[in-house]
Every structure is written in C-alpha cells, then in structure tokens.
Coordinates of C-alpha atoms in Angstrom, one line a residue:
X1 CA 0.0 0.0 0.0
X2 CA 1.2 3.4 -0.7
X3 CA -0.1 6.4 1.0
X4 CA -0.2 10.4 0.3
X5 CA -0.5 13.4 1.5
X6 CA -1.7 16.7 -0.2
X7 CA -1.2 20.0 1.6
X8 CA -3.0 22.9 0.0
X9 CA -4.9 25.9 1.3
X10 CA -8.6 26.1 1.1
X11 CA -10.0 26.7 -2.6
X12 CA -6.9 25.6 -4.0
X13 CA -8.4 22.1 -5.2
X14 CA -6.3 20.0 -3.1
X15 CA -9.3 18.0 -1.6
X16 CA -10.8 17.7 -5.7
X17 CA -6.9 16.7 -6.7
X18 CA -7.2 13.7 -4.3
X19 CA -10.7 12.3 -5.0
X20 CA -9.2 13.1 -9.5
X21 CA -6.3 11.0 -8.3
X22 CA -8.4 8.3 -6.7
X23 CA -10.2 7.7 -9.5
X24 CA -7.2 7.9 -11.7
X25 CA -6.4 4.5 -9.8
X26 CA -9.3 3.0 -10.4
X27 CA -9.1 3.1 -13.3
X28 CA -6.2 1.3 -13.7
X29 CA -7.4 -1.5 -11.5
X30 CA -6.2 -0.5 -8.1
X31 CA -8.2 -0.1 -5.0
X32 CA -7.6 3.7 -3.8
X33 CA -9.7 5.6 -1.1
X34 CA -9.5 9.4 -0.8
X35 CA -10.4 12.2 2.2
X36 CA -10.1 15.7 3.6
X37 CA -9.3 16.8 6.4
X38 CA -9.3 21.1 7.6
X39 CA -7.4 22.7 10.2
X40 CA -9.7 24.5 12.1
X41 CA -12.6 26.3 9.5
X42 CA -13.6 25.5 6.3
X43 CA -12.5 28.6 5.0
X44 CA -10.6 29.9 1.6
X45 CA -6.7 30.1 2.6
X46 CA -6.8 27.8 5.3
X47 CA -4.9 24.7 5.4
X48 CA -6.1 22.0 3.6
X49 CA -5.1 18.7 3.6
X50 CA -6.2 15.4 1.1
X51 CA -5.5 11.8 1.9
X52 CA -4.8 9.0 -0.4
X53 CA -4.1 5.4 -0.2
X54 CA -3.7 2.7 -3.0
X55 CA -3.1 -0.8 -3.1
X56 CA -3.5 -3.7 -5.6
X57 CA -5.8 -4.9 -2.6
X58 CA -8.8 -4.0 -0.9
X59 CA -8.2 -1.8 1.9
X60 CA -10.0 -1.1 5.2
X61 CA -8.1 2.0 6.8
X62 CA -9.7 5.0 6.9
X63 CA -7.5 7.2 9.5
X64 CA -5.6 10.2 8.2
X65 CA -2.3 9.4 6.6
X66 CA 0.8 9.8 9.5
X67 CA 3.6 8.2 7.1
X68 CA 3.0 9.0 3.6
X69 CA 5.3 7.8 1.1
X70 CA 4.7 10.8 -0.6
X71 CA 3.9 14.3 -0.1
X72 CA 2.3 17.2 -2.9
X73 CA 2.8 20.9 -1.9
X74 CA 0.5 22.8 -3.6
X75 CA 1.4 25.8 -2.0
X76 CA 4.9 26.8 -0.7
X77 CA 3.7 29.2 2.1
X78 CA 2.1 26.4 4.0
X79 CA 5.9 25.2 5.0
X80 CA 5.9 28.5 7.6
X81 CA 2.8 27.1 8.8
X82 CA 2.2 23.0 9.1
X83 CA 4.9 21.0 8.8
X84 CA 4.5 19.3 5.2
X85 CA 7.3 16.8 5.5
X86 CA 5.7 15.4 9.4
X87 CA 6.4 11.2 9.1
X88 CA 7.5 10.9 5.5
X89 CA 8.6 7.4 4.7
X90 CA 12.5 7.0 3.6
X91 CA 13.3 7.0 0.6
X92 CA 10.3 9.9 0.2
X93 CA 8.9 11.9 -2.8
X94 CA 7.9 15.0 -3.0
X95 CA 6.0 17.0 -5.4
X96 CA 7.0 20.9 -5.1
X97 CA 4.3 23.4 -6.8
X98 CA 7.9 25.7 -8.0
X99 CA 10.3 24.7 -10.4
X100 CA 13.6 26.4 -8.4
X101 CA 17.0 25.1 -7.3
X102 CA 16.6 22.6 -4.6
X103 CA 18.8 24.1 -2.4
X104 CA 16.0 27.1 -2.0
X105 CA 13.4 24.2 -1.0
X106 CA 13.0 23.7 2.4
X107 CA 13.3 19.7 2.8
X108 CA 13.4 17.0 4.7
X109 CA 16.3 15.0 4.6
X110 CA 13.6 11.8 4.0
X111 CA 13.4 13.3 1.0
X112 CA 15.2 11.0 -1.8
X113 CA 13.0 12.2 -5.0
X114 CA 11.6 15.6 -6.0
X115 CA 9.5 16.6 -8.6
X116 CA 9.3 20.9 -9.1
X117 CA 6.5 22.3 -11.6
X118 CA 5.7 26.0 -11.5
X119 CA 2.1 25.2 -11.4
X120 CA 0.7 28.6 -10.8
X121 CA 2.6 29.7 -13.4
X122 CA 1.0 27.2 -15.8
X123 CA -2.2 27.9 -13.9
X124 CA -2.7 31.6 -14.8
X125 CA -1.4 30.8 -18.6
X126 CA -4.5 28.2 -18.9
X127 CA -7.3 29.8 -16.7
X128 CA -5.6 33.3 -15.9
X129 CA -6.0 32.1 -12.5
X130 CA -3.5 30.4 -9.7
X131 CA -5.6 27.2 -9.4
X132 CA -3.0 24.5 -9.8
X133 CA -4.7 21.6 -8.8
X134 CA -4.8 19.5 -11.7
X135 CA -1.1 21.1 -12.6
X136 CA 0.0 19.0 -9.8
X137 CA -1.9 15.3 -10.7
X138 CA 0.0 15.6 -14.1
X139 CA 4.0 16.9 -11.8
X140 CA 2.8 13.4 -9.6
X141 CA 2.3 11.3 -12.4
X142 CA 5.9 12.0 -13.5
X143 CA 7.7 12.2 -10.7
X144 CA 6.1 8.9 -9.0
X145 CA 5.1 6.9 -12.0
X146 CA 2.9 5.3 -9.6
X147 CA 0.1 6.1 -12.2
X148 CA -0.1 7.1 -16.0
X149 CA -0.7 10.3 -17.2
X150 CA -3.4 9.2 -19.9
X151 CA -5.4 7.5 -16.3
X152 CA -5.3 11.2 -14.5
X153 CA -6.5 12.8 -17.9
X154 CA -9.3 9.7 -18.1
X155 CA -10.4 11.1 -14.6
X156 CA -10.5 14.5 -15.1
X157 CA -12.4 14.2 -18.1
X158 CA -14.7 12.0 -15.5
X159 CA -14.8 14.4 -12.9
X160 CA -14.8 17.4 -14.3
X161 CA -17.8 19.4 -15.9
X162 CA -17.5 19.2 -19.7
X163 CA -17.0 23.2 -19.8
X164 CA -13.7 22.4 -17.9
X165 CA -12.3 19.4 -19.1
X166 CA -10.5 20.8 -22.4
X167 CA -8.1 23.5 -20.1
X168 CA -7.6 21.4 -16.6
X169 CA -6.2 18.1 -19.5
X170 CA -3.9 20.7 -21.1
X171 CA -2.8 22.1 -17.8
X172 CA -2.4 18.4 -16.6
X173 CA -0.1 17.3 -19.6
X174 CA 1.8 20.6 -19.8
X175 CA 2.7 20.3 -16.0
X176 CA 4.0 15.9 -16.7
X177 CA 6.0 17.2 -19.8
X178 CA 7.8 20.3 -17.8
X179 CA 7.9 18.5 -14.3
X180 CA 11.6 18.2 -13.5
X181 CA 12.4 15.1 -11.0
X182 CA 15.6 15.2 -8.9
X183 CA 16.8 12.2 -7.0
X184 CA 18.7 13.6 -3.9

C-alpha cells in the first residue's frame, strides 16, 4: 500500500486533486480511497489537507495518513505554517508546486525524490488564474510513476464538468512534460 499526503490551502483544489487522483487508480485497476481533512474552519486560505491510499488490494483504513510515502505541496507558504514533510517514509517523494534550485526548498532530509512544476505559473497561462490543482496530478504522475498520465487525464475528463475538461487536461499534460524530478 502506498499512501499520500496533499497539503494545499482552502480553494486551491487540493481535496478535488485527491478524490481526481483516486479515481485515476481505479481506473487502472487499483483499490484507492481518498479524504479531507481542515485545520480548524472550512475557509478559503486555510490549510487544507487530502488523503490517499492505494493498493492492488482491498483496503480497510480509513484514519488520516501519518507516514505518507509521498507528499504534494500545492502551495509553498504552508511550509511556515504546518509541517508538510511530518512522518515521510525514507526514501520519500515529493511533489513541489515551484520549479527552483533545490537548495532554496525547504526539505526534509527523508526526501530522496523531487519533482518541481511552477504550477501557478501554468495555472494563470490556462485559466488566468492560480488554481493549480490539476497542474499538480499531471507533476505526480511524472515524478512517481505510480500512475499514468493518460489514467489522470481519463479522470478529469470524469470528474470534471465538460466546460472544464479541455483547459484542466492541457494544464495536466503541460505540467507531466515540464515536471523536472531530482533524486537527492
């Protein structure tokens, strides 16, 4: 079983980016559940934070994930705030919402594997708007390759109301192709 950990701020779409990603395994014939969980109240800005586990097998867990084996940042303030990095697995991945040097990211050293996408970036160039949600599904498809591109775009065309399929795909598979992994 592998388990993950989104940290976002509220109306950022991390809690949509889990329950995308979910399905994404499905549909590739693995057992996945997704949840939410908010810091205090539901409220835009606050922290945010998405569950995910996935297994060839059925699964009966349902508490919060303590030791993800992965971790997706979808907002680099948070890091002054909530520890993103609390109980990752060694080796650890992690999926960074800015493409800059590594040296400038705060990590944990149980951090063997990074993946760094400016998503907002690509965001505001596809909707004119910071909402980097699905940005970040298509930076963990490549830097995990836990699950294939082509299942997070099936899911988002799924998902998604047909008005916003066309953009959040494009922003999906511009953010895999420009995701750059580093193995630390």
């Amino acid at each position: 079983m592998k388990e993950v950990r989104v940290h976002g701020r509220g109306g950022q779409g991390a809690v949509a980016a889990v329950g995308m990603l979910a399905l994404a395994f499905v549909l590739e014939g693995k057992f996945a559940r997704s949840f939410p969980m908010f810091t205090g109240f539901e409220r835009r800005y606050a922290p945010v934070v998405g569950f995910l586990r996935f297994d060839d097998k059925p699964m009966t867990i349902q508490l919060q994930v303590y030791n993800p084996d992965c971790v997706v940042v979808l907002d680099s303030t948070l890091v002054k705030a909530v520890d993103v990095f609390a109980g990752l697995k060694k080796p650890g991945i992690a999926v960074w919402c800015e493409d800059r040097p590594v040296e400038q990211i705060p990590l944990s050293p149980a951090v063997k594997r990074i993946g760094m996408v400016d998503a907002n970036k690509l965001a505001l160039e596809v909707f004119g708007r910071p909402i980097a949600n699905t940005a970040m599904l298509g930076a963990f498809a490549k830097t995990t390759g836990w699950v294939q591109i082509s299942s997070v775009v099936t899911a988002l065309e799924q998902k998604l109301a047909p008005a916003l399929v066309e953009k959040n795909v494009k922003l999906a598979t511009r953010a895999y192709e420009l995701t750059r992994v580093v193995e630390l």
